[in-house]
Short mmCIF file of C-alpha atoms in Angstrom, two decimals:
data_model
loop_
_atom_site.label_atom_id
_atom_site.label_comp_id
_atom_site.label_asym_id
_atom_site.label_seq_id
_atom_site.Cartn_x
_atom_site.Cartn_y
_atom_site.Cartn_z
CA UNK A 116 7.76 53.66 4.02
CA UNK A 117 3.95 52.31 3.60
CA UNK A 118 5.49 49.25 3.31
CA UNK A 119 8.06 49.27 6.16
CA UNK A 120 5.23 50.86 8.46
CA UNK A 121 2.82 47.27 7.43
CA UNK A 122 5.66 45.00 8.21
CA UNK A 123 6.80 46.69 11.41
CA UNK A 124 2.95 46.47 12.43
CA UNK A 125 2.49 42.90 11.71
CA UNK A 126 5.72 41.85 14.02
CA UNK A 127 4.49 44.14 16.51
CA UNK A 128 0.82 42.09 16.61
CA UNK A 129 3.26 38.86 16.21
CA UNK A 130 5.37 39.94 19.44
CA UNK A 131 1.88 41.18 21.42
CA UNK A 132 0.41 37.55 20.73
CA UNK A 133 3.68 35.57 21.51
CA UNK A 134 3.76 37.51 25.17
CA UNK A 135 -0.13 38.09 25.53
CA UNK A 136 -0.63 34.19 26.83
CA UNK A 137 1.76 32.24 27.68
CA UNK A 138 1.43 28.26 28.09
CA UNK A 139 4.75 27.66 27.28
CA UNK A 140 6.30 24.92 29.94
CA UNK A 141 10.04 25.39 31.39
CA UNK A 142 12.22 22.45 32.22
CA UNK A 143 11.44 22.49 36.12
CA UNK A 144 7.98 22.30 36.09
CA UNK A 145 7.57 19.88 32.59
CA UNK A 146 10.10 17.28 34.73
CA UNK A 147 8.39 17.72 37.82
CA UNK A 148 5.04 16.72 35.96
CA UNK A 149 6.33 13.48 34.40
CA UNK A 150 7.40 12.41 37.99
CA UNK A 151 3.87 13.37 39.30
CA UNK A 152 2.08 11.35 36.75
CA UNK A 153 4.10 8.32 37.17
CA UNK A 154 3.30 8.24 40.87
CA UNK A 155 -0.50 9.14 40.21
CA UNK A 156 -0.14 5.93 37.17
CA UNK A 157 1.74 3.82 40.00
CA UNK A 158 -0.98 4.26 42.42
CA UNK A 159 -3.90 3.81 40.45
CA UNK A 160 -5.37 7.33 40.70
CA UNK A 161 -4.60 7.98 37.09
CA UNK A 162 -6.05 5.72 34.95
CA UNK A 163 -5.44 7.70 31.77
CA UNK A 164 -8.67 8.91 29.57
CA UNK A 165 -10.44 5.88 29.76
CA UNK A 166 -10.24 1.92 29.86
CA UNK A 167 -10.06 -0.12 26.36
CA UNK A 168 -13.50 -2.01 26.21
CA UNK A 169 -10.85 -5.38 26.20
CA UNK A 170 -9.54 -4.55 29.51
CA UNK A 171 -6.53 -6.75 28.35
CA UNK A 172 -5.66 -4.50 25.40
CA UNK A 173 -5.76 -2.26 29.00
CA UNK A 174 -2.98 -4.19 30.88
CA UNK A 175 -1.18 -4.90 27.65
CA UNK A 176 -0.98 -1.38 26.27
CA UNK A 177 -1.98 1.24 28.78
CA UNK A 178 -5.80 2.88 28.79
CA UNK A 179 -6.30 5.33 26.44
CA UNK A 180 -4.58 8.60 27.06
CA UNK A 181 -5.95 12.30 26.54
CA UNK A 182 -4.26 13.20 23.44
CA UNK A 183 -5.20 9.83 21.90
CA UNK A 184 -6.72 10.24 17.97
CA UNK A 185 -7.67 6.51 17.31
CA UNK A 186 -8.75 5.01 13.40
CA UNK A 187 -10.17 2.12 13.14
CA UNK A 188 -9.80 1.43 9.23
CA UNK A 189 -11.10 -1.38 6.68
CA UNK A 190 -13.30 -2.35 3.80
CA UNK A 191 -16.46 -1.86 3.39
CA UNK A 192 -19.03 -4.05 5.54
CA UNK A 193 -16.31 -4.92 8.56
CA UNK A 194 -17.76 -3.78 11.31
CA UNK A 195 -15.81 -0.78 12.00
CA UNK A 196 -18.87 1.34 13.22
CA UNK A 197 -19.77 -1.55 15.33
CA UNK A 198 -16.44 -1.32 17.28
CA UNK A 199 -16.90 2.36 17.48
CA UNK A 200 -20.25 2.01 19.07
CA UNK A 201 -19.11 -0.26 21.45
CA UNK A 202 -16.18 1.46 22.58
CA UNK A 203 -18.14 4.87 22.92
CA UNK A 204 -20.84 2.46 25.04
CA UNK A 205 -18.27 0.96 27.13
CA UNK A 206 -16.86 4.84 28.05
CA UNK A 207 -20.91 5.55 29.06
CA UNK A 208 -20.75 2.70 31.54
CA UNK A 209 -17.59 4.11 32.91
CA UNK A 210 -19.32 7.52 33.39
CA UNK A 211 -17.50 9.33 31.04
CA UNK A 212 -19.50 11.72 28.91
CA UNK A 213 -19.18 11.78 25.26
CA UNK A 214 -19.97 13.16 22.06
CA UNK A 215 -20.91 10.93 18.96
CA UNK A 216 -21.17 11.95 15.40
CA UNK A 217 -22.20 9.55 12.71
CA UNK A 218 -22.26 10.62 8.71
CA UNK A 219 -23.06 6.71 8.09
CA UNK A 220 -26.42 6.55 9.61
CA UNK A 221 -29.45 7.95 11.18
CA UNK A 222 -29.49 9.26 15.16
CA UNK A 223 -32.14 6.94 15.82
CA UNK A 224 -30.15 3.73 14.54
CA UNK A 225 -27.11 4.94 16.29
CA UNK A 226 -29.28 4.93 19.74
CA UNK A 227 -30.47 1.32 18.65
CA UNK A 228 -26.94 -0.01 18.38
CA UNK A 229 -25.74 1.58 21.54
CA UNK A 230 -29.13 0.65 23.57
CA UNK A 231 -28.57 -2.90 22.13
CA UNK A 232 -25.02 -2.74 23.33
CA UNK A 233 -25.16 -1.80 26.75
CA UNK A 234 -28.33 -3.99 27.40
CA UNK A 235 -26.49 -6.92 25.63
CA UNK A 236 -30.12 -8.23 23.66
CA UNK A 237 -29.62 -9.82 20.41
CA UNK A 238 -29.35 -6.83 17.64
CA UNK A 239 -31.62 -8.47 15.10
CA UNK A 240 -34.24 -9.35 17.72
CA UNK A 241 -34.36 -5.62 18.81
CA UNK A 242 -34.57 -4.11 15.40
CA UNK A 243 -37.26 -6.12 14.21
CA UNK A 244 -39.20 -6.38 17.40
CA UNK A 245 -38.68 -9.72 18.22
CA UNK A 246 -37.09 -10.61 21.62
CA UNK A 247 -38.18 -13.29 23.66
CA UNK A 248 -40.56 -12.21 26.76
CA UNK A 249 -37.39 -12.52 29.12
CA UNK A 250 -34.99 -10.48 26.98
CA UNK A 251 -37.73 -7.83 26.11
CA UNK A 252 -38.26 -7.41 30.07
CA UNK A 253 -34.89 -7.33 30.94
CA UNK A 254 -34.38 -4.59 27.36
CA UNK A 255 -36.79 -2.34 29.03
CA UNK A 256 -35.65 -2.35 32.72
CA UNK A 257 -32.10 -1.76 31.47
CA UNK A 258 -33.32 1.22 28.79
CA UNK A 259 -35.19 2.55 31.59
CA UNK A 260 -32.47 2.27 34.57
CA UNK A 261 -30.37 3.91 31.55
CA UNK A 262 -32.80 6.87 31.25
CA UNK A 263 -32.54 7.88 35.04
CA UNK A 264 -29.10 7.44 34.43
CA UNK A 265 -28.73 10.46 31.50
CA UNK A 266 -31.60 12.23 33.41
CA UNK A 267 -29.26 12.52 36.44
CA UNK A 268 -25.78 13.27 34.06
CA UNK A 269 -26.97 15.10 31.31
CA UNK A 270 -24.07 15.57 29.22
CA UNK A 271 -22.97 11.70 29.50
CA UNK A 272 -24.26 11.31 26.17
CA UNK A 273 -25.14 13.72 22.97
CA UNK A 274 -25.46 12.14 19.50
CA UNK A 275 -25.38 15.41 17.22
CA UNK A 276 -27.02 15.91 14.40
CA UNK A 277 -25.84 18.07 11.32
CA UNK A 278 -28.96 18.72 9.38
CA UNK A 279 -28.80 22.49 10.79
CA UNK A 280 -25.29 23.12 9.66
CA UNK A 281 -26.38 22.71 5.88
CA UNK A 282 -23.35 20.61 4.66
CA UNK A 283 -21.16 22.74 6.98
CA UNK A 284 -19.95 20.18 9.11
CA UNK A 285 -16.64 20.88 9.85
CA UNK A 286 -14.43 19.41 12.79
CA UNK A 287 -14.76 23.32 14.37
CA UNK A 288 -18.25 22.72 14.69
CA UNK A 289 -17.87 19.24 16.14
CA UNK A 290 -15.19 20.66 18.60
CA UNK A 291 -17.89 23.54 19.67
CA UNK A 292 -20.45 21.06 20.46
CA UNK A 293 -18.07 18.57 22.56
CA UNK A 294 -16.63 21.72 24.09
CA UNK A 295 -20.40 22.57 25.24
CA UNK A 296 -21.25 19.28 26.42
CA UNK A 297 -18.02 18.90 28.40
CA UNK A 298 -17.13 15.38 26.63
CA UNK A 299 -14.36 13.42 27.99
CA UNK A 300 -14.13 11.38 25.00
CA UNK A 301 -15.35 12.14 21.22
CA UNK A 302 -16.80 9.31 18.57
CA UNK A 303 -16.95 10.46 14.66
CA UNK A 304 -18.11 7.37 12.64
CA UNK A 305 -17.24 8.57 8.82
CA UNK A 306 -14.50 10.94 9.46
CA UNK A 307 -13.77 11.11 5.75
CA UNK A 308 -16.80 12.63 5.05
CA UNK A 309 -16.72 15.42 7.16
CA UNK A 310 -16.22 18.92 5.76
CA UNK A 311 -13.19 21.05 5.53
CA UNK A 312 -12.56 24.04 6.98
CA UNK A 313 -11.54 25.73 3.88
CA UNK A 314 -14.24 25.59 1.43
CA UNK A 315 -12.08 26.62 -1.20
CA UNK A 316 -10.27 22.94 -1.40
CA UNK A 317 -11.61 20.45 -4.07
CA UNK A 318 -8.90 17.96 -4.30
CA UNK A 319 -10.42 15.02 -1.82
CA UNK A 320 -6.32 14.81 -0.02
CA UNK A 321 -6.11 18.10 0.47
CA UNK A 322 -9.88 18.41 1.91
CA UNK A 323 -9.17 14.92 3.98
CA UNK A 324 -5.91 16.63 5.32
CA UNK A 325 -7.42 19.73 6.41
CA UNK A 326 -10.02 17.54 8.72
CA UNK A 327 -7.47 15.50 9.78
CA UNK A 328 -5.23 18.53 10.97
CA UNK A 329 -8.23 20.00 12.50
CA UNK A 330 -9.11 16.73 13.94
CA UNK A 331 -5.53 16.52 16.09
CA UNK A 332 -5.56 20.06 16.87
CA UNK A 333 -9.10 19.32 18.66
CA UNK A 334 -7.40 16.43 20.20
CA UNK A 335 -4.58 18.24 21.68
CA UNK A 336 -6.21 21.61 22.12
CA UNK A 337 -9.19 19.87 24.31
CA UNK A 338 -7.10 17.27 26.09
CA UNK A 339 -9.92 14.95 24.94
CA UNK A 340 -9.69 11.67 22.68
CA UNK A 341 -10.88 11.07 19.58
CA UNK A 342 -12.37 7.74 17.95
CA UNK A 343 -12.68 7.62 14.35
CA UNK A 344 -13.62 5.30 11.40
CA UNK A 345 -12.14 5.58 8.23
CA UNK A 346 -12.20 3.48 4.73
CA UNK A 347 -8.70 1.28 3.72
CA UNK A 348 -7.93 1.72 0.30
CA UNK A 349 -7.78 -0.98 -2.41
CA UNK A 350 -4.02 -2.01 -2.09
CA UNK A 351 -4.71 -2.88 1.39
CA UNK A 352 -4.61 -6.48 -0.21
CA UNK A 353 -1.22 -6.01 -0.99
CA UNK A 354 0.04 -6.66 2.68
CA UNK A 355 0.84 -9.11 5.06
CA UNK A 356 0.30 -7.02 7.77
CA UNK A 357 -1.34 -3.65 8.68
CA UNK A 358 0.37 -0.64 7.25
CA UNK A 359 -0.74 2.66 7.42
CA UNK A 360 -0.36 3.47 3.85
CA UNK A 361 -3.44 1.33 3.48
CA UNK A 362 -5.63 4.32 4.85
CA UNK A 363 -7.70 5.60 1.93
CA UNK A 364 -7.86 9.11 0.33
CA UNK A 365 -4.98 10.92 2.27
CA UNK A 366 -1.74 10.15 4.17
CA UNK A 367 -2.71 12.93 6.72
CA UNK A 368 -4.80 10.56 8.84
CA UNK A 369 -1.78 7.71 9.17
CA UNK A 370 0.26 11.07 10.21
CA UNK A 371 -2.08 12.56 12.72
CA UNK A 372 -3.39 9.65 14.66
CA UNK A 373 -1.88 8.04 17.85
CA UNK A 374 -3.24 4.93 17.20
CA UNK A 375 -4.57 3.05 13.95
CA UNK A 376 -6.14 -0.36 13.39
CA UNK A 377 -7.04 -2.34 10.76
CA UNK A 378 -10.42 -4.13 10.85
CA UNK A 379 -10.76 -7.69 9.28
CA UNK A 380 -14.25 -9.52 9.59
CA UNK A 381 -13.04 -13.32 10.24
CA UNK A 382 -14.08 -15.67 7.51
CA UNK A 383 -14.34 -18.32 10.00
CA UNK A 384 -16.54 -18.50 13.11
CA UNK A 385 -15.20 -19.63 16.50
CA UNK A 386 -15.74 -23.39 17.79
CA UNK A 387 -18.85 -21.89 19.78
CA UNK A 388 -20.12 -20.25 16.58
CA UNK A 389 -19.32 -16.90 17.06
CA UNK A 390 -18.14 -14.35 14.95
CA UNK A 391 -14.82 -12.48 15.06
CA UNK A 392 -13.24 -9.78 13.74
CA UNK A 393 -9.14 -9.35 13.61
CA UNK A 394 -7.77 -5.71 15.03
CA UNK A 395 -4.28 -5.20 13.32
CA UNK A 396 -2.47 -2.94 14.62
CA UNK A 397 -0.80 -0.53 11.51
CA UNK A 398 0.30 1.97 13.88
CA UNK A 399 0.47 2.96 17.50
CA UNK A 400 2.79 4.61 19.79
CA UNK A 401 4.83 2.21 21.76
CA UNK A 402 2.78 -0.55 21.80
CA UNK A 403 4.76 -4.27 21.85
CA UNK A 404 1.58 -5.72 20.09
CA UNK A 405 0.81 -6.81 16.44
CA UNK A 406 -3.08 -7.21 16.90
CA UNK A 407 -5.67 -8.96 18.51
CA UNK A 408 -9.13 -10.60 17.76
CA UNK A 409 -12.22 -10.13 19.27
CA UNK A 410 -15.89 -11.12 19.31
CA UNK A 411 -18.15 -9.42 17.15
CA UNK A 412 -21.55 -10.36 17.58
CA UNK A 413 -23.76 -7.32 17.26
CA UNK A 414 -24.80 -6.17 20.69
CA UNK A 415 -24.42 -9.26 22.58
CA UNK A 416 -20.65 -10.08 22.71
CA UNK A 417 -18.06 -7.85 21.61
CA UNK A 418 -15.61 -9.27 24.22
CA UNK A 419 -11.89 -9.99 24.16
CA UNK A 420 -10.95 -13.40 22.25
CA UNK A 421 -6.72 -13.43 21.90
CA UNK A 422 -3.62 -11.54 20.71
CA UNK A 423 -2.73 -12.27 17.45
CA UNK A 424 0.51 -14.42 16.16
CA UNK A 425 2.02 -12.70 12.81
CA UNK A 426 0.91 -16.09 11.27
CA UNK A 427 -2.73 -14.97 12.32
CA UNK A 428 -2.15 -11.73 11.04
CA UNK A 429 -0.95 -13.04 7.94
CA UNK A 430 -3.79 -15.30 7.67
CA UNK A 431 -6.32 -12.83 8.29
CA UNK A 432 -4.93 -10.82 5.18
CA UNK A 433 -4.66 -13.60 3.05
CA UNK A 434 -8.41 -14.44 3.71
CA UNK A 435 -9.90 -11.26 2.64
CA UNK A 436 -7.68 -10.94 -0.47
CA UNK A 437 -9.18 -14.56 -1.30
CA UNK A 438 -12.49 -13.41 -0.71
CA UNK A 439 -11.92 -10.59 -3.33
CA UNK A 440 -10.64 -13.16 -5.96
CA UNK A 441 -13.46 -15.79 -5.42
CA UNK A 442 -15.75 -12.47 -6.85
CA UNK A 443 -14.07 -13.28 -10.12
CA UNK A 444 -13.17 -16.62 -10.05
CA UNK A 445 -17.26 -17.66 -9.60
CA UNK A 446 -18.37 -15.46 -12.48
CA UNK A 447 -19.34 -12.42 -10.66
CA UNK A 448 -19.72 -10.31 -13.18
CA UNK A 449 -18.85 -6.84 -12.43
CA UNK A 450 -20.36 -3.83 -13.72
CA UNK A 451 -17.78 -1.00 -14.64
CA UNK A 452 -20.08 1.11 -15.03
CA UNK A 453 -21.64 0.71 -11.20
CA UNK A 454 -18.27 2.30 -9.23
CA UNK A 455 -18.44 0.21 -6.20
CA UNK A 456 -18.29 -3.04 -7.97
CA UNK A 457 -15.76 -1.33 -10.53
CA UNK A 458 -13.24 -0.94 -7.08
CA UNK A 459 -14.01 -4.19 -5.99
CA UNK A 460 -13.02 -5.59 -9.59
CA UNK A 461 -9.58 -3.81 -9.26
CA UNK A 462 -9.14 -4.89 -5.83
CA UNK A 463 -9.74 -8.10 -6.73
CA UNK A 464 -6.90 -7.74 -9.74
CA UNK A 465 -4.56 -6.19 -7.13
CA UNK A 466 -5.04 -9.46 -4.90
CA UNK A 467 -4.27 -11.71 -7.62
CA UNK A 468 -1.37 -10.11 -8.58
CA UNK A 469 -0.22 -9.95 -4.95
CA UNK A 470 -0.54 -13.55 -4.46
CA UNK A 471 1.50 -13.98 -7.19
#
């Protein structure tokens, strides 16, 4: 009898939850909303959540949407974080309140990068305090203008600190901050280092699945896009194109995201001497392009370069594989006791096998 009574109580509770709040949508209201959205987008009234930092990409695929979960992923030192901060700075200049959290650097470094991007001054000159007098004057004028702007719009930018969380910087914690600051876009640099909601999880893939599922739910509930960075796994060099299974440590990220772009730093500079990176689309809803190339001059130029052809995508991937092989061919002895260099050795071996 006790078990039967408990079951009845449980079902009663479920029933009350199902009828107490109703966010369900009937067919008439749903389809009316589709038509209204179409008309708003056609008239230019609905511009999505934000434009992409590369306006040509916005023209090709449309704006960033409210439910977008965007991932930049790649091997170390491919400028993933720079692309994230560039997109964050661009949204600030669109007057969109944003929240940023990084697991990869200090808050001071985040603000330094954002300041350099917004003012468009050479990063090393800013970092080393060696800007020319003319550029320094322009930089300080821009910073004064931005300070006034932030004072007038106090929630335009918040960079979060996880110091008070004692290693419990979960998505729930981040979500509470984004809600508090009324963010219209969210950024997490190094999201694979976030703490899971369930602290009892031990396996890496389970912990990261927990993080990703919470992140996806956050985006859906808040109707606010999330942009994050992740690592690519060692098998990435085996593919000729960007593939979702290149995202390291957990399949959940590739299942949950709406846009995933593999970041590869191009080895050869452009004729004008500028650095570029290739963004290879591994997965995206209803996109007709395979990838784009953008400039990657820290702070001064992250502009659009071109849409990538299949041949250029294959070349970028081959180039990355060849770089790993060179570390072995050039006699760079890899110490198996050092995990990072051991991974490089394994990746180089995988690349050689893939190319044979």
